[in-house]
Amino acid sequence: MPSTFIPHHLIHAHLPPPPSIPNAIPELRIQSDQAVPLTVEDYAEPLHPDHAVSVIHHESTNILARSIYNGHVLELRSFNTVIRKSRPRGLDGSEIIRIFFPEQLRTLSQGGVVVSKRDKRLFVTVVSQANIVYRLNFPLGTFRPGTEDRFIFTTKGNDDWYEEWQVPEDVVVACSGVSAWTALNENIIILGGGDGGIVRIHRSGYWTPDSGRWSATHHRATSRLRLPSLFSRSANTDEQIISFAEFQKGDHIPVLYTLSRDRKLRSWNSSTGACLRTTDVRSTSQELVTRGSQEGSSSSIVEDGSVDMLKVVAHPSSASRYSHIVIAFASTPYSSTSAGSFVIYRAATSSHSISDLAPAGEKVCSSLSAGAEIRGYEVLPPVQLEGIDSGWKLWVAWDKKGPTFCETILIDDILQFSTYIETNDALLLSEWQQDASSNDVEGFDAAYFDNILSSDPPKPADPEDNGDIPAAFIQHLFHPGRFSILTLTTALEDYIHQLSRKNQAQQIANSFASLSKRFGGVVGSQIEMEYSPQTGAPVVDAYRKNLKLDWLGVWSNVRELDKQARWPVNTTVVDNGVMVLTREGISTSVPDDIVALVDRLGRTDIDPNQFLQFSEGAIRKLYPALAPPKARASAIAISMSGSYISNVLKTQDAAENTGTALDDFVNVTVERLATVTHEPSEVIAGAIWDDYIEELLTEEDRTSVRRILSESPSVSRALDESLNILELPTDLTNDAQTDEISWSGSGNALLTSVITSTIASRLSLARNVLLVTFFHLFESRDPSYEDDEGEELIEILARALAIFHRYKVLKWVADQTGEEARERSKLKRSNKRKTNGGDDVLAEGLGSLRMREGEEDSNVDSDTFDLGYSLIHSLLARQMPHSVTDGGINTLFKTASSFISDLGIIQRGQTDIGAQEADIKLAYKILVDGHPQLAGAFTDMYPLSAGISYVKGRAYLECGMTEEAVKYLEKAAAGCKDGSLSAILASTTGSNGLSEYYRHICRVFDDQGADQPVMYFGQLAIQSNKGDAVSTKDLWTKVFLSSIALGRYEDAYSTLTNLPFLDLKRDFLGQLISVMCENNEVGRLNSLGFIGFQKDVEEMLRFKARNSDPLRFPNYYKVLYSWHIARGDYRSAGEIMYLQGRRFAEGSSSKFPAFDLSAMQARSYLAAINALSLVEKRNAWVSVPGAPSKALRGIKRRKVSSYIPDEEFSKDKRPIDIISLADIEMEYTLVLSQLRLSSHIPDLHEHGVTVSPQEVVGLFIQRGMFDIAQSSAVALQVDMTDLFQALAARCVELSRLSEHNGDFSAATFLQSSPVTSHLRGSPSALSINYLQTALSRHDSAKTSWKYRQAVADTLFEMNKDKKQKWQMPVWLVTWEMDRDAESWINRALRYGWVEEALGWSIDLIRKATPPELLPPGKSNSANIPYNLFDRVLAAAQEGDEKEEKNVQRKAKLLKEEIERRLDGLEKITRTD
């Protein structure tokens, strides 16, 4: 007999929404030839496409079949609350699939899903409204029925995955249309006829679609003649069959039971189709209205076969003469007291016969069911454990115009499977018991939101800020488990659809990080603030009113959609537990724990008087604390009185008219407990009582509370017992755990719902107990009076405050979503240095927890459940997975209780509000699960301590608030002394715990790329280290690298100098040099002393210079040059610049233009020249490896006077070149000259042409660049003979142009030259002046006057023709006549300048010392070239010269001068 009272409550979980591309659900389509294809309206009306019309669950395969898209689509998905951890790899496919049909399907049948082990296939059978049988088949693969495996749907390699068969029309007509149907196995289908008969469809042949042979046979219920209907393919008569049930036992006759609308219960031989028995289902109650009455004929109750009205239960005892029980539901839709009655029959079968149905009794439905519609019922076997017997139960699900409610009743008195003994227990064990529902949406109406939302903005100074309205609605919309994501998305799409086209397009185009943010950005976006025409001030009241109305419209739509989504479609039994299959989710019944039971008793949800009548044995096993009658009465008194005070406060407005007084009490209490750490509990309670409770309780209220409390022998003891119940809720059973299976996503969703409802009931009782404690403490006695009773009350008060605080914290956790982790996972953490991230210390005390990375796809649980809807679900799936218990009263409840207990934040006798080890662990798990903002908010509910500071600091850090993170993490260091951090950081214990803590914090900041804290905490870790110094290597490295990253190079240098590890110093030195150079901090680099490291610095810089590209930044040649200049080493500076120039000369393969490379080469040489110019001349040289530049090979090198040993020229010796300052200057001039030529010869650098110094000067001469040619020739030590020849030729050319008034472009160089640019005159005259100046600069005795000779030769050569009338420059003639007149005249004769030779001869003889002035006796002291004169005179008599008068005249004159000279000499001679 049943002996245990187990109340239940109903919880709900939504199915996950359909995933989007690329993870969309695979779709299959049945081919159809229908002329009119289906439209979107066919799929979307009248229900939402994803709301199920019919649902079944096949337990052995864990397949949930849903008819969606208004009956046009069959969705098959693997569904079970548990899943095997290690499953064999199956076929490639999906755990969910959708099949589109060309017509609507009939209600799905429980027998439509069958596994054939023989064919190794899964068969799914459905029947359409057009009476077409569809038979789908899928390979089993590695799937094992009856286990926690998941079936994988695939059609790969199986093109014939379905077959269809049309039921013959004559058969349909013969049975007066088809109503309900069922499948007995994969080959036998039963259709219910409108005539009360059945159609047995049989398929034979192999399983492949092309091998099937179908047949249909109509079996009548009676032999009475009946005319078939010619106008309907579906039955709609009183004899229409509405439900089936099957019983089969061994070799007994297989029996099929049918129930028709006329309440005929028939039994059939399912093998032959023969009708065996017919029974009228009638209730014996006089209050029931029978189906055959006139009123009942027009019943609106659902009798279309969508709900099973029949159930068959096998008799558990083989010794019984009955083999099974048949239960039929008979509705009474017009009864005001009940919705109907369950009529129960006994039946027996054998191998050859079946007995008549023997009435066993009936159970009339409760009065609450009147007017409701049955949506399913189940018969549950008893749970029989040690001391527990729940009895056989009838469990029913009702739909009462929207809300779903369930109730149960014991039926052992009817079934009597065992000896039944009537007891005197309370009516609670014999009457209908309702399962409590936690759905509180109905209370959130417009008045509720008006109460919690003020008409004034939250910040009067900022009237534009009205974010409190969206925040309040979003908080209620996205409360975990309240509404499905599909419902919220649909409501938002409906809202957008109602917007204007402009706003609609804008909102569709916008993107948001999460659905809640999309709600906040879309709803109310079209409402604009109005401004007063008189004052220009914003009309805030009207704006807030319109905004609130907009949100209320969305809220109302969401509620209506949620009602449709929660509408019960069917019921089923899964793992001995009942589930209600709704259109978009699952509801199930879960036992109440002792706290929920006491809370329900306080709210009189369960009759407390009947509960008090229980014997101790009925509740001792499950609720031992309530077994003693006095304890039971005390608990009820405390709960009822607390509930009374709560109701009083709930009906009063809050002080600021936002919410209720009860809300004020809860919020203020939590706030005081979180901020006040040293005040006594009685002081805190007294302030709260005086300000928020006392004035709201009338004397009548106080009298009522005292009357309720008087039912308890001792209020103090009752409070203590109630606190004990809250501290240690009773564990229902001690069940074994199964390690092979784990909770699936669906199971975790249901667990989340159970945990949420459990925490809510516990918080409710904790709040009520706290209120009663306040009342008893301040109404019964003066709390300041010190005695034993007073101290006991103070302790009870402290415990009540602590328990209330902890359950309020848990309720806050249960109310949070997991959207933060999902949003953060979409963001790329570009500032993180490590791609793997993580917290290396999480294994210390927290297992293998790891901080979640943004790029990981870990926001989805199995069954495609998005974890963003609930923080609890996220913790269950990732941080706190719980094992599945085997057996027991209810696995879901057992695991939920275990989850809350394992959190450990509720401890026995706890009076301290401060965070304990369990609180810190929970906060940290929230943090590492990817919810830093929630973790920070969690810590705000506790007084500040070391552990709380640590989590708060880590939360600030993850949110990017580094300064706040540093402040709190530094405070958390105190936990190393008192051990409060050991729960999450085991390394912080011990003598070196402080250093290890700082090391950990340094690593955390390092992972986030926060260099300033890394340097700070790293230094603290080094300073506080008491262990081996070697272990601090990584800390020194982090401090050094952070200093560099911050640009604090002086600090990095200080770290380098203080570093105790020699092997790291060189590495740090190289890193410091590289970073400073890369950041262009060469000046600061040179300012550092590098005492003891200067040689190393130079070597590193030289190495980097040799092995780096000077064309890229940084240029280490320039860095090294700056280094040497800063230290006065000009010779080394010149050397490095010269080497850079040579590198540029070798850069022919570079992508830089050759001209730019030459320019950089020239600048390098110039810098080298400037540096070496500051060195003593004897030291102004550099030594470089290798051969000299190719361009200098034409230059004659200096002779080396020093002795060089022969061994220096061996093969293993690298050649060394000594480059002097002069060599560098020559190279510079050559490069600079080439650059100057580039503007005139564009392709000079394009093809890598090498030009010699002589060629450079020649190219300048060719382009008339005589100034540059002269300077280049001097620098390059090139002979300038060609230059002066060209210049002389240019002078002649200009003189001739002037004669013909030609183009004077050849005189351009005269305008740019500083020699002639300031002079005025003809180009011919200026050019002669330029030539004279150039000769004076570059022609001397050192050059043997060869340049003047070359000029003279050129002028003589180019002006042989007298007609050109060229006049030899006077200065040249004068200079030559003074220097060597004889040679000059001789050259004139050689070039045919006879007339000029005559004139110069005359001048020569005239300039000679007259004979009379010669010293006596020295007539031959004057050297007169008479032979030359003879030659000149002879030339005057040759050729054309003898015909020219001027020539002859000058010849005569020369002769006269010669004769005169000779005469004078003779006179002298004669005199002597």
Coordinates of C-alpha atoms in Angstrom, one line a residue, residues 6 35 80 111 158 210 429 478 483 500 517 919 978 1035 1069 1354 1407:
I6 CA 5.8 13.1 -2.2
A35 CA -0.3 21.0 -59.4
N80 CA 17.3 12.4 -24.0
G111 CA 4.2 3.2 -32.7
N158 CA 20.6 5.3 -49.5
D210 CA 10.7 -1.3 -54.5
L429 CA -2.7 10.5 0.0
F478 CA 15.6 37.4 -20.8
F483 CA 10.8 32.6 -22.6
S500 CA 7.6 52.0 -41.0
K517 CA 21.0 44.2 -27.2
D919 CA 31.8 31.7 -2.0
D978 CA 45.4 34.4 6.3
L1035 CA 60.1 37.4 -13.3
L1069 CA 71.2 43.8 -23.7
T1354 CA 93.7 73.8 -80.0
K1407 CA 111.7 93.7 -76.5

